Every structure is written in C-alpha cells, then in structure tokens.
Coordinates of C-alpha atoms and ligand atoms in Angstrom, one line a residue:
M84 CA 0.0 0.0 0.0
V85 CA 1.4 3.4 -1.0
E86 CA 0.6 6.5 1.0
I87 CA 0.5 10.1 -0.3
I88 CA 1.8 12.4 2.3
V89 CA 0.6 16.0 1.9
E90 CA 2.3 18.6 3.9
D91 CA 0.4 21.7 5.2
A92 CA -2.5 21.4 2.7
Q93 CA -5.7 23.4 3.2
P94 CA -8.5 21.3 1.7
E95 CA -9.1 23.9 -1.1
S96 CA -5.4 24.1 -2.0
P97 CA -4.0 22.9 -5.3
I98 CA -1.6 20.7 -3.3
A99 CA -4.6 18.8 -1.9
F100 CA -6.1 18.6 -5.4
A101 CA -2.7 17.2 -6.6
A102 CA -3.1 14.4 -4.1
Q103 CA -6.7 13.7 -5.3
E104 CA -5.6 13.7 -8.9
L105 CA -2.7 11.2 -8.2
K106 CA -5.2 9.0 -6.4
R107 CA -7.8 9.2 -9.1
Y108 CA -5.5 8.5 -12.1
V109 CA -3.5 5.8 -10.3
K110 CA -6.7 4.0 -9.5
Q111 CA -8.0 4.4 -13.1
M112 CA -4.7 3.0 -14.4
S113 CA -4.1 0.1 -12.1
G114 CA -7.0 -0.2 -9.7
A115 CA -4.6 0.6 -6.8
E116 CA -5.8 2.7 -3.9
L117 CA -3.5 5.4 -2.7
I118 CA -4.1 6.7 0.8
V119 CA -3.7 10.4 1.6
V120 CA -2.1 11.1 5.0
R121 CA -0.6 14.1 6.7
A122 CA 2.5 12.7 8.3
S123 CA 5.4 10.6 7.3
S124 CA 5.5 6.8 7.8
P125 CA 7.9 4.0 7.0
K126 CA 5.7 2.7 4.2
P127 CA 6.5 3.4 0.6
S128 CA 5.1 6.9 0.0
I129 CA 4.6 9.8 -2.4
L130 CA 5.5 13.1 -0.7
L131 CA 3.9 16.4 -1.9
A132 CA 5.4 19.5 -0.4
I133 CA 6.0 23.2 -1.0
R134 CA 9.7 24.2 -0.8
Q135 CA 12.0 27.1 -1.6
L136 CA 13.6 25.6 -4.7
S137 CA 15.7 28.4 -6.2
A138 CA 19.4 27.7 -6.3
H139 CA 20.4 30.7 -4.2
K140 CA 18.3 32.2 -1.5
S141 CA 17.4 35.5 -3.0
Q142 CA 19.0 38.6 -1.5
K143 CA 17.1 40.7 -3.9
P144 CA 13.9 42.6 -3.1
P145 CA 10.8 40.6 -3.9
E146 CA 9.9 42.7 -7.0
L147 CA 13.2 41.6 -8.6
D148 CA 12.5 37.9 -8.0
D149 CA 12.0 35.9 -11.2
P150 CA 8.2 35.2 -11.4
R151 CA 8.9 32.0 -13.3
E152 CA 10.2 30.5 -10.0
E153 CA 6.6 30.2 -8.8
D154 CA 6.1 27.2 -11.1
H155 CA 9.4 25.5 -10.4
Y156 CA 9.0 21.8 -9.3
R157 CA 11.2 18.8 -8.7
L158 CA 10.5 15.1 -8.9
N159 CA 12.8 12.8 -6.9
I160 CA 12.0 9.1 -7.4
D161 CA 13.8 6.3 -5.7
P162 CA 12.7 2.7 -4.9
Q163 CA 11.2 3.7 -1.5
K164 CA 10.0 7.2 -1.9
L165 CA 8.7 9.5 -4.6
Q166 CA 8.9 13.2 -3.8
I167 CA 7.1 16.0 -5.7
E168 CA 8.3 19.4 -4.4
G169 CA 7.1 22.7 -5.8
A170 CA 7.9 26.3 -5.2
S171 CA 4.1 26.8 -4.9
A172 CA 1.0 24.6 -4.5
R173 CA 0.4 25.0 -8.3
A174 CA 3.9 23.9 -9.0
V175 CA 3.3 20.7 -6.9
L176 CA 0.1 20.1 -9.0
F177 CA 2.2 20.5 -12.2
G178 CA 4.7 18.0 -10.8
A179 CA 1.9 15.5 -10.2
Y180 CA 0.7 15.9 -13.8
D181 CA 4.2 15.5 -15.0
L182 CA 4.6 12.2 -13.0
L183 CA 1.3 10.9 -14.3
E184 CA 2.4 11.7 -17.9
R185 CA 5.6 9.7 -17.2
L186 CA 3.3 6.8 -16.1
G187 CA 1.6 7.0 -19.5
C188 CA -1.3 9.4 -19.1
G189 CA -2.0 11.7 -22.0
W190 CA -3.5 15.2 -21.6
C191 CA -3.9 15.8 -25.3
V192 CA -7.4 17.3 -25.7
P193 CA -9.6 19.1 -23.2
G194 CA -12.1 16.6 -21.7
D195 CA -10.5 13.6 -23.4
D196 CA -7.7 12.2 -21.3
S197 CA -5.8 9.0 -22.3
I198 CA -5.5 6.7 -19.4
P199 CA -3.5 3.5 -20.0
K200 CA -4.3 0.3 -18.1
H201 CA -1.6 -1.6 -16.3
D202 CA -1.5 -4.4 -13.7
T203 CA 1.2 -2.6 -11.8
L204 CA 2.7 0.8 -12.1
Q205 CA 6.5 1.1 -12.3
I206 CA 8.8 4.0 -12.8
A207 CA 12.6 4.0 -12.8
P208 CA 14.6 6.2 -10.4
L209 CA 14.5 9.7 -11.7
Q210 CA 15.4 13.3 -10.9
V211 CA 13.6 16.1 -12.7
D212 CA 14.1 19.8 -12.1
A213 CA 11.6 21.8 -14.2
R214 CA 11.2 25.5 -14.5
P215 CA 9.3 27.3 -17.3
A216 CA 11.1 29.4 -19.9
F217 CA 8.1 31.8 -20.0
H218 CA 6.2 33.5 -17.1
Y219 CA 2.9 34.0 -18.9
R220 CA 1.6 30.8 -20.4
M221 CA -2.0 31.4 -21.3
M222 CA -5.0 30.2 -23.3
L223 CA -8.4 31.7 -24.0
D224 CA -11.7 30.2 -23.3
F225 CA -13.8 31.7 -26.1
P226 CA -16.6 31.8 -26.7
L227 CA -18.0 30.8 -23.4
L228 CA -20.1 27.8 -24.6
S229 CA -21.1 25.1 -22.2
I230 CA -20.0 25.2 -18.5
A231 CA -18.6 21.7 -19.1
Q232 CA -16.4 23.1 -21.9
S233 CA -15.1 25.9 -19.7
I234 CA -14.2 23.5 -16.9
A235 CA -12.5 21.1 -19.4
I236 CA -10.4 24.0 -20.8
S237 CA -9.2 25.0 -17.3
D238 CA -8.5 21.4 -16.5
W239 CA -6.4 21.0 -19.8
I240 CA -4.6 24.3 -19.0
A241 CA -3.4 23.0 -15.6
K242 CA -2.5 19.5 -16.9
N243 CA -0.4 21.1 -19.6
R244 CA 1.3 23.4 -17.1
L245 CA 0.0 26.7 -18.4
N246 CA -0.7 29.1 -15.6
W247 CA -3.4 31.5 -16.8
V248 CA -6.9 31.0 -18.1
H249 CA -8.4 33.9 -20.1
E250 CA -12.2 33.9 -19.9
C251 CA -13.6 36.0 -22.7
P252 CA -17.3 36.8 -22.4
N253 CA -16.9 39.7 -24.9
A254 CA -20.0 41.1 -23.3
H255 CA -22.2 44.0 -24.3
G256 CA -22.7 45.5 -20.8
E257 CA -22.0 43.4 -17.7
P258 CA -20.5 40.0 -18.5
K259 CA -23.5 37.9 -17.5
T260 CA -22.2 34.7 -19.1
W261 CA -19.3 34.9 -16.6
Y262 CA -21.7 35.7 -13.7
D263 CA -23.9 32.8 -14.7
R264 CA -21.1 30.2 -14.7
R265 CA -18.8 31.7 -12.0
D266 CA -20.1 29.5 -9.2
R267 CA -19.3 26.4 -11.2
V268 CA -16.1 27.4 -13.0
L269 CA -14.3 29.5 -10.4
P270 CA -13.8 26.6 -7.9
E271 CA -12.2 24.6 -10.7
I272 CA -9.8 27.4 -11.5
K273 CA -8.9 28.0 -7.9
K274 CA -8.2 24.4 -6.9
R275 CA -5.7 24.3 -9.8
G276 CA -4.1 27.6 -8.6
L277 CA -4.6 29.2 -12.1
H278 CA -4.5 32.9 -12.6
L279 CA -7.5 34.6 -14.2
I280 CA -7.6 37.2 -16.9
L281 CA -11.1 38.2 -18.0
G282 CA -12.8 40.2 -20.7
G283 CA -12.0 40.2 -24.4
H284 CA -13.3 43.1 -26.6
T285 CA -14.6 45.0 -23.6
M286 CA -15.0 48.7 -24.6
R287 CA -18.7 47.8 -25.0
T288 CA -18.7 45.9 -21.7
W289 CA -17.6 48.8 -19.6
V290 CA -19.5 51.5 -21.5
P291 CA -22.3 49.7 -23.5
E292 CA -24.1 51.0 -26.6
T293 CA -27.2 51.7 -24.5
H294 CA -25.5 55.1 -23.5
F295 CA -25.5 56.3 -27.1
A296 CA -29.0 58.0 -27.0
S297 CA -28.1 60.1 -24.0
H298 CA -24.4 60.5 -24.7
P299 CA -23.5 60.3 -28.4
E300 CA -20.3 62.3 -27.6
W301 CA -18.9 59.2 -25.6
F302 CA -18.6 57.3 -28.8
A303 CA -16.2 57.3 -31.7
L304 CA -16.3 59.9 -34.5
Q305 CA -15.8 58.3 -37.8
E306 CA -16.6 59.9 -41.2
S307 CA -18.2 62.9 -39.4
E308 CA -20.6 60.7 -37.4
R309 CA -20.6 59.5 -33.8
K310 CA -21.4 55.8 -33.6
P311 CA -21.3 53.1 -31.0
P312 CA -19.8 50.8 -29.8
T313 CA -16.2 52.1 -30.1
L314 CA -15.5 54.9 -27.6
C315 CA -14.1 58.4 -27.8
I316 CA -11.2 57.7 -25.5
T317 CA -10.5 61.4 -24.6
Q318 CA -14.1 62.1 -23.4
P319 CA -13.6 62.5 -19.6
Q320 CA -17.2 61.7 -18.6
M321 CA -17.2 58.5 -20.6
T322 CA -13.9 57.5 -18.9
G323 CA -15.4 58.2 -15.5
E324 CA -18.4 56.0 -16.3
L325 CA -16.0 53.3 -17.6
I326 CA -13.9 53.3 -14.5
K327 CA -17.0 53.2 -12.3
N328 CA -18.3 50.1 -14.2
M329 CA -14.9 48.4 -14.1
R330 CA -14.7 48.9 -10.4
H331 CA -18.2 47.6 -9.9
F332 CA -17.3 44.5 -11.8
L333 CA -14.0 44.0 -9.9
D334 CA -15.9 44.3 -6.6
R335 CA -18.3 41.7 -7.7
C336 CA -15.6 39.4 -9.2
P337 CA -12.5 39.7 -6.9
E338 CA -11.1 36.6 -8.5
V339 CA -10.1 38.6 -11.6
E340 CA -6.4 39.5 -11.7
V341 CA -6.3 41.2 -15.1
V342 CA -9.3 43.0 -16.6
D343 CA -9.3 43.5 -20.3
L344 CA -9.7 46.9 -22.0
W345 CA -9.7 46.0 -25.7
H346 CA -11.1 47.9 -28.6
T347 CA -14.2 46.5 -30.3
D348 CA -13.4 43.8 -32.9
G349 CA -13.1 46.0 -36.0
E350 CA -11.2 48.8 -37.5
V351 CA -13.2 51.9 -36.2
F352 CA -11.4 54.3 -33.9
C353 CA -12.3 57.8 -32.9
H354 CA -11.1 60.4 -35.3
C355 CA -12.2 63.5 -33.2
S356 CA -9.6 66.2 -33.0
N357 CA -8.9 65.4 -29.3
C358 CA -8.3 61.7 -29.9
T359 CA -6.2 62.4 -33.0
R360 CA -4.4 65.3 -31.3
G361 CA -5.2 67.9 -34.0
V362 CA -3.7 65.9 -36.8
V363 CA -7.0 65.5 -38.6
N364 CA -7.7 68.4 -40.8
E365 CA -11.0 68.5 -42.7
K366 CA -9.6 70.3 -45.7
Q367 CA -6.5 68.2 -46.4
P368 CA -6.7 64.7 -44.9
P369 CA -3.4 63.6 -43.4
P370 CA -1.8 60.2 -44.1
A371 CA -3.6 57.3 -42.3
D372 CA -0.3 56.4 -40.6
A373 CA -0.1 59.8 -39.0
V374 CA -3.7 59.7 -37.8
Q375 CA -3.3 56.3 -36.3
S376 CA 0.0 57.1 -34.6
A377 CA -1.5 60.3 -33.0
Y378 CA -4.5 58.2 -31.8
L379 CA -2.2 55.6 -30.3
I380 CA -0.6 58.3 -28.1
S381 CA -4.1 59.2 -26.8
Y382 CA -4.8 55.5 -26.3
V383 CA -1.7 54.9 -24.2
E384 CA -2.5 57.9 -22.1
W385 CA -6.1 56.6 -21.7
I386 CA -5.0 53.1 -20.7
N387 CA -2.7 54.7 -18.1
Q388 CA -5.4 56.9 -16.8
V389 CA -7.7 54.0 -16.3
A390 CA -4.8 52.0 -14.7
A391 CA -4.1 54.9 -12.3
A392 CA -7.7 54.9 -11.1
L393 CA -7.8 51.1 -10.7
A394 CA -4.4 51.2 -8.8
K395 CA -6.2 53.2 -6.1
S396 CA -9.3 51.1 -5.8
H397 CA -7.9 47.6 -6.8
P398 CA -4.1 47.7 -6.4
N399 CA -3.6 44.0 -7.2
V400 CA -5.4 44.2 -10.5
M401 CA -3.8 44.9 -13.9
V402 CA -5.5 46.4 -16.9
G403 CA -5.1 44.3 -20.1
P404 CA -5.1 46.2 -23.4
L405 CA -4.6 44.4 -26.7
I406 CA -2.4 45.9 -29.4
Y407 CA -4.5 44.8 -32.3
S408 CA -6.3 46.2 -35.4
Q409 CA -6.9 49.9 -34.4
T410 CA -3.7 50.0 -32.4
D411 CA -1.6 47.5 -34.4
R412 CA 1.7 49.4 -34.8
A413 CA 4.8 50.4 -32.9
I414 CA 4.3 52.5 -29.8
P415 CA 5.0 56.1 -30.9
D416 CA 8.0 57.8 -29.4
G417 CA 5.7 60.5 -28.2
A418 CA 3.7 58.1 -26.1
P419 CA 4.4 57.8 -22.4
A420 CA 5.7 54.5 -20.9
V421 CA 2.9 52.1 -20.2
A422 CA 2.0 52.0 -16.5
D423 CA 3.3 49.2 -14.2
N424 CA -0.2 47.8 -13.5
V425 CA -0.9 47.2 -17.2
L426 CA -0.4 43.8 -19.0
V427 CA 0.0 44.5 -22.7
G428 CA -1.1 41.8 -25.2
L429 CA 0.7 42.0 -28.5
A430 CA -1.5 40.4 -31.2
H431 CA -0.2 38.7 -34.4
F432 CA -3.5 38.7 -36.2
F433 CA -3.2 37.7 -39.9
R434 CA 0.4 36.8 -39.6
D435 CA 2.0 34.4 -42.0
S436 CA 1.2 31.2 -40.1
Y437 CA 3.7 28.9 -41.9
R438 CA 6.7 31.2 -41.8
P439 CA 8.7 31.9 -38.6
L440 CA 8.7 35.3 -37.0
I441 CA 12.3 35.7 -38.1
G442 CA 14.4 33.6 -40.4
E443 CA 13.8 31.8 -43.7
P444 CA 11.6 31.9 -45.5
K445 CA 11.3 35.6 -44.7
S446 CA 7.9 37.1 -44.0
A447 CA 7.6 40.9 -44.1
I448 CA 4.3 40.6 -42.2
N449 CA 5.9 38.7 -39.3
L450 CA 9.0 40.8 -39.1
R451 CA 6.8 43.8 -38.8
F452 CA 5.0 42.2 -35.9
L453 CA 8.2 41.3 -34.2
G454 CA 9.6 44.8 -34.6
N455 CA 6.4 46.4 -33.2
D456 CA 6.5 43.9 -30.3
L457 CA 10.0 45.1 -29.3
T458 CA 8.9 48.7 -29.2
W459 CA 6.1 47.9 -26.8
M460 CA 8.3 45.6 -24.7
G461 CA 10.7 48.5 -24.3
K462 CA 8.1 50.8 -22.8
S463 CA 6.0 48.3 -20.8
K464 CA 6.8 46.4 -17.6
H465 CA 4.4 43.5 -18.3
S466 CA 3.6 42.1 -21.8
Y467 CA 3.0 38.9 -23.7
I468 CA 2.5 37.8 -27.2
Y469 CA -1.1 37.1 -28.2
E470 CA -0.8 34.4 -30.8
Y471 CA -3.2 32.3 -32.9
Y472 CA -2.1 28.7 -32.2
N473 CA -5.7 27.5 -32.5
G474 CA -7.5 27.3 -35.8
W475 CA -9.3 30.6 -36.5
T476 CA -10.6 30.1 -40.0
A477 CA -12.8 27.5 -41.6
P478 CA -12.3 24.6 -42.1
Y479 CA -10.0 24.8 -38.9
V480 CA -7.2 22.7 -40.3
Y481 CA -3.9 24.3 -39.2
P482 CA -0.6 22.3 -39.1
G483 CA 1.4 24.9 -37.3
A484 CA 3.6 23.0 -34.8
Q485 CA 6.9 23.6 -36.5
V486 CA 6.5 27.4 -36.6
I487 CA 5.1 27.5 -33.1
V488 CA 8.3 25.9 -31.7
A489 CA 10.6 28.0 -33.9
D490 CA 8.8 31.2 -32.8
L491 CA 9.0 30.4 -29.1
Q492 CA 12.7 29.8 -29.5
T493 CA 13.0 33.3 -31.0
L494 CA 10.8 34.8 -28.3
Q495 CA 12.8 33.2 -25.5
T496 CA 16.0 34.7 -27.0
L497 CA 14.3 38.1 -27.0
H498 CA 13.3 37.8 -23.3
V499 CA 9.6 37.9 -24.1
Q500 CA 7.6 37.3 -20.9
G501 CA 5.1 34.9 -22.4
A502 CA 2.5 33.9 -24.9
S503 CA -1.2 33.3 -25.1
S504 CA -3.4 31.7 -27.7
D505 CA -6.7 32.8 -29.0
M506 CA -9.4 30.2 -29.4
Y507 CA -12.0 30.6 -32.1
G508 CA -11.6 27.0 -33.1
Y509 CA -9.2 24.4 -31.6
S510 CA -6.1 22.8 -33.0
P511 CA -5.1 20.1 -30.5
I512 CA -1.6 19.3 -31.8
N513 CA -0.6 22.9 -32.0
M514 CA -1.8 23.6 -28.5
Y515 CA -0.1 20.5 -27.1
V516 CA 3.2 21.5 -28.7
A517 CA 2.8 25.2 -27.7
A518 CA 2.3 24.3 -24.0
R519 CA 5.4 22.2 -24.0
A520 CA 7.5 24.7 -25.9
L521 CA 6.4 27.4 -23.4
W522 CA 8.3 25.4 -20.8
S523 CA 11.3 24.6 -22.9
P524 CA 11.4 25.8 -26.4
N525 CA 14.6 24.1 -27.4
I526 CA 12.8 20.9 -28.3
D527 CA 12.2 19.0 -31.5
W528 CA 8.7 19.7 -32.8
K529 CA 8.6 16.3 -34.6
E530 CA 9.2 14.5 -31.3
L531 CA 6.3 16.5 -29.7
V532 CA 4.0 15.6 -32.6
R533 CA 5.0 11.9 -32.1
D534 CA 4.4 12.2 -28.4
F535 CA 0.9 13.6 -28.9
C536 CA 0.0 10.8 -31.4
N537 CA 1.5 8.1 -29.3
R538 CA -0.6 9.1 -26.4
Y539 CA -3.8 9.8 -28.4
Y540 CA -4.0 7.6 -31.4
G541 CA -3.2 4.1 -29.9
D542 CA -2.8 1.4 -32.5
V543 CA -2.7 4.0 -35.4
A544 CA -0.2 6.4 -33.7
E545 CA 2.6 5.7 -36.2
E546 CA 0.4 6.5 -39.3
M547 CA -1.0 9.6 -37.6
T548 CA 2.5 10.8 -36.7
T549 CA 3.9 10.3 -40.2
N550 CA 0.8 12.0 -41.7
E551 CA 1.0 15.0 -39.5
I552 CA 4.7 15.5 -40.0
R553 CA 4.2 15.3 -43.8
L554 CA 1.4 18.0 -43.7
E555 CA 3.6 20.2 -41.5
T556 CA 6.7 19.8 -43.7
G557 CA 4.6 20.3 -46.9
I558 CA 3.1 23.5 -45.8
F559 CA 6.1 25.0 -44.0
G560 CA 7.3 28.2 -45.7
L561 CA 4.2 28.8 -47.8
G562 CA 2.5 32.2 -47.4
G563 CA -0.9 32.8 -45.8
Y564 CA -2.8 32.8 -42.5
Q565 CA -4.0 29.5 -41.1
A566 CA -6.6 27.8 -43.3
N567 CA -7.5 31.1 -45.1
G568 CA -8.1 30.6 -48.7
A569 CA -8.2 26.8 -48.4
R570 CA -11.8 26.6 -49.3
A571 CA -11.5 29.0 -52.3
P572 CA -7.9 29.3 -53.3
E573 CA -8.7 30.7 -56.8
K574 CA -10.7 33.5 -55.4
P575 CA -9.3 36.9 -56.6
G576 CA -7.2 38.6 -53.9
A577 CA -6.4 35.3 -52.2
P578 CA -2.9 34.3 -53.5
L579 CA -2.5 32.0 -50.5
T580 CA -0.3 29.2 -51.4
S581 CA -0.9 27.6 -48.0
G582 CA -4.6 27.5 -48.6
R583 CA -4.1 25.9 -52.0
Y584 CA -1.8 23.3 -50.4
L585 CA -4.5 22.4 -47.8
Q586 CA -7.1 22.1 -50.5
N587 CA -4.9 19.7 -52.5
Q588 CA -4.5 17.6 -49.4
R589 CA -8.2 17.2 -48.9
P590 CA -9.0 14.1 -50.9
G591 CA -6.0 12.2 -49.7
Q592 CA -6.7 13.1 -46.0
I593 CA -10.3 11.9 -46.3
T594 CA -9.1 8.5 -47.8
F595 CA -6.3 8.2 -45.2
L596 CA -8.5 8.9 -42.2
K597 CA -11.3 6.6 -43.4
R598 CA -8.7 3.8 -43.8
L599 CA -7.5 4.3 -40.2
I600 CA -11.1 4.4 -38.9
D601 CA -11.6 0.9 -40.5
K602 CA -8.2 -0.3 -39.2
T603 CA -8.2 0.7 -35.5
K604 CA -9.4 -1.9 -33.0
N605 CA -9.8 0.7 -30.3
Q606 CA -13.2 2.3 -29.9
E607 CA -11.8 5.4 -28.2
V608 CA -9.3 5.9 -31.0
R609 CA -12.1 5.4 -33.6
M610 CA -14.1 8.2 -32.0
R611 CA -11.0 10.5 -32.1
L612 CA -10.4 9.7 -35.8
D613 CA -14.1 10.4 -36.6
R614 CA -13.6 13.8 -35.1
A615 CA -10.3 14.4 -37.0
L616 CA -12.1 13.5 -40.2
K617 CA -14.8 16.2 -39.7
P618 CA -12.9 19.4 -40.8
W619 CA -11.6 17.6 -44.0
S620 CA -15.0 16.1 -44.9
L621 CA -17.3 19.0 -44.0
W622 CA -14.9 21.7 -45.3
N623 CA -17.1 24.4 -43.9
D624 CA -17.8 26.6 -40.9
E625 CA -19.2 23.8 -38.7
P626 CA -16.2 22.0 -37.2
R627 CA -14.7 24.8 -35.1
F628 CA -14.3 22.5 -32.1
W629 CA -14.0 19.3 -34.1
A630 CA -11.4 18.0 -31.7
F631 CA -13.6 18.3 -28.5
P632 CA -15.8 15.6 -27.2
D633 CA -19.5 16.6 -26.6
F634 CA -19.5 19.2 -23.9
A635 CA -23.3 19.9 -23.9
D636 CA -24.5 20.9 -20.4
P637 CA -27.4 18.8 -19.0
N638 CA -30.6 20.8 -19.1
Ligands
ZN953 ZN1 -12.5 61.1 -29.7

C-alpha cells in the first residue's frame, strides 16, 4: 500500500487537489488505492510539499525575483520514496501531472484524457528539475459555450502546465455569461491555482451602446458621425463611467487579476480632434499612418489613466489592453511609458502562419509584428505575445507546430515574458506542442507531434505521426494565414499558397482517415479519428471545435 503524504494542505489548495488527482488516475490506471495522509510513515510513499527551490536564496527585493520560480518543481524518485516538491502549490500540481504523464497518461485534448491500463505501475529512479522558460503561459476560453467546456479547458490548461486562463465573455454590458457560470467554474480554476484574466473586446462591456442615445459624444467619431460601440477615448465623462463600471465588476468578481480593455473587434477608432491630437484636418486629410500614430498616443494615455484609477481602488489588478487592429503598430516615441499595472497583449493577427517570425523563408508581415512587439516591450513592464495557435478560419485545419516551436525559441532569446493563444476553433496538436514549448522551447517539434500521437491515437499512432509531419513539412514556408483561402484558393485577392496546399491535401486526407477508422481496433481511437475527419470532410464553418468531445451541459 502506498501513501500520499501531503504537507500543510488546506482542503481547497492545489496541493490537496494534486493528491486527489494522483489517487484518481493511479486508481484508473491500475486499480490501486493510494491513501492520503498528513504525516510521514515507514511505508512506501509519495510526498507532496512546497519548498523554496531556487538555487540561491534570493537577496534581492521581492519585485526583482523571477516570477517563473513560482512554477518550479522537482521530482525525486527512488525505490522507497517519490517526492514532488514545488515552489508553490500550483507547481506541486504541475509536478503531479508530469509524473502521471511519465506513467503513460495523456493530456492531449480538453475533456478527453488518455489513461492506459496496467496491472502494476512502475517508474525508474529519476530526478527532474523543471522550470518554465516563460512566465505568462495562457490560453483563452472563447466563446463561453457550455460550462462543461469551460471546466475542461481550465483542466487542460493545468494539466499542460499553463498558468493563466483567459475567460472571454466579450460582453455587451455586464459580463452575464461569466456571472452565470462563475459559481461552477471558479472553484475549478482556484483548486488548480490558475491565474485569471477576463474580458476580451470590452470597450462595449464597460460602456455599452445603451448610453448612445443620451451621450453620443462618448462614442467614436468616424466619417463625421458618432457611432457606438467604439469609444471616444478622450471624453472625460465617458472615462469616468467606464472606471466606475470596471470597479463595480471587480468588486463583484474579486477573482479577476487582469481585466481587459480591448477595442471593439473591428477597425473603427475615434477620429475626433482630441483623440487624434489635432492631426486630422478637414480640408486636407493627413496620411492614415499619421492619424493612427496620433490616436495611439491618446490610447496609451487613456490606458494609463484607467490604470491609475484602478491602482487606487484595486491595487492588485492589472489592466489588459490588446495591441490589435486599431492600435496595431509600434508604440510612438511621443507616447508615455505604459503604467506598471498594465499587462499589454501584442497580437499577431493575420500573420504568415507557416513562416517563422524571423528567419527563412522571410515574412515581411511577421518581421513587422516582431519589430512592433519590441517597441512595446521597451516601454512596458508586463507584456505577452497574443498568438493564434488555434484554428481561426474554416475549415479549422492548421498544421502549425513547426512554426510555433521556432517562434517560441525566438521569443525566449528576446526575453519575451510569455505567450497566449486565441481560441476561435481548436487545433489540438498545435496547443499541445505550444504548451510544452512554453516550458522549454529548445525541443524537437517532430518529437512532440510523435508524443501527442502516441498518447492519443493508440494502434494507429505511427500512421498519424507520419501524416502530421508530412502535412507540416509540406506547408512550412508557404504564405498565408492558417486555413485562409483553403476553401476557395482561386478567389481573386487570395494568393494564399498555404490554402491551395491544404485544398490539394483534402481528398488524400479523407481517404487516409477513413482507412484508419476501419483499421483501428480501439473504440476510443475510432471516435477521435471520426472527429479528426470532420474538418476535412465537412470543409465548412461547422467544425470549429471538431477536436472536442461533446460538452453539452445537461438541461
Ligand atoms: Zn475622440
């Protein structure tokens, strides 16, 4: 009988949850019952403990401590004892999931764990010392569909050792979809020790369109007309209302550590003479670049103004702007530094998905993003890259693992603090590879693809690995964004060689997957292959979450 010894665990703590997870999966794998105890005994045991793990006891003030240390964990395995020590309770949980992976578990897709069956569980003596390369390791939950799906996403995030979940209600007015699921989802986030960022496109959340009738001047001026939902960011009364509503929300939801303040999802921004700092001249329109740069200075001032107000009322909360669309450019030299309680997201929307950020084959689009990122990093204390690792465009086929790993190697070299992924659809191999590369980017993407397929595709893993690597290798270096153009590559204005490549693969992929569906003897694998066939066979807008099991909530 093996005991799990848990030091100092509050029942709600991630370390207590780590013990439950070990017990649960060991039982599922082998039928063995682990017993959770509080004190050491001479029996074989698994010890879970929080420890100071950094090599040198820090002499520096706390603000100079490396935040990545929080997720540092160690596994020490010898014949009598198995120790999981973490610098925090969450790090202990990460260590437990690492151990379970080494015992054969697979955390490949949210809500669809792979649990192998064994008569006995064995693991060779081992020492692991793991510490993430990036501080911010994040993924969105968008849109907020079923509660079961939100919970499965948080569960996957923790199992894959990411540390932030980004809930995106994208609400008009108060985020009711979060309020409605908060009681169910929040305990799941807390027991995993995950950080929470919340919002999305939230100008309309904090100052909704319903104010337009009484206050048209609060909304953006575009082509001589004020229109909601984008805001006039230099309008002081509007900013007062926005701060009041953000505070009200944060009082109601004290779990939120970063609150988003993104533009609306579009291209409209306010062209009034205040927001554009007098650059706009009715008689002779200035270049669009000049207008947008002037606006961006106003935007940084506005973000800082909101951040200063929240620093007074909610000093532990950060404001989260996204540098995207309306603000997608380098920070102007005339803009102030971004305030310390702001976490800047730097979006790479419509990048070349199959070309690295830097290197061959060269992408002017990607190099521009990277150059802009560096200017923001230079003037911000906290920032992360907002990527699109998940499929975003129909039919949601996106073999991007090779570029994801190459990019994270680049970003580590540049001392980027972290990366997040959007989630409009879901691309399981990309996310699995990204999560691992966010810990240690100097890894072989092909080995990670193989690792995913071995854990997920059972008796057809070898064929699935070979196929995925062939798709990745074939599309690498071609121009275009994700699956864009794949459904109509001959359409004018869509010279997307990557889309044409995917379209050409379609008949072969359908034949290949149908053959494996006939071949596999494993019912679970057959269901996974049926799902993998969907985007190729439907080739339309339906299969956004083709990789997920059914997450419908019971009525
Ligand atoms: Zn304005």
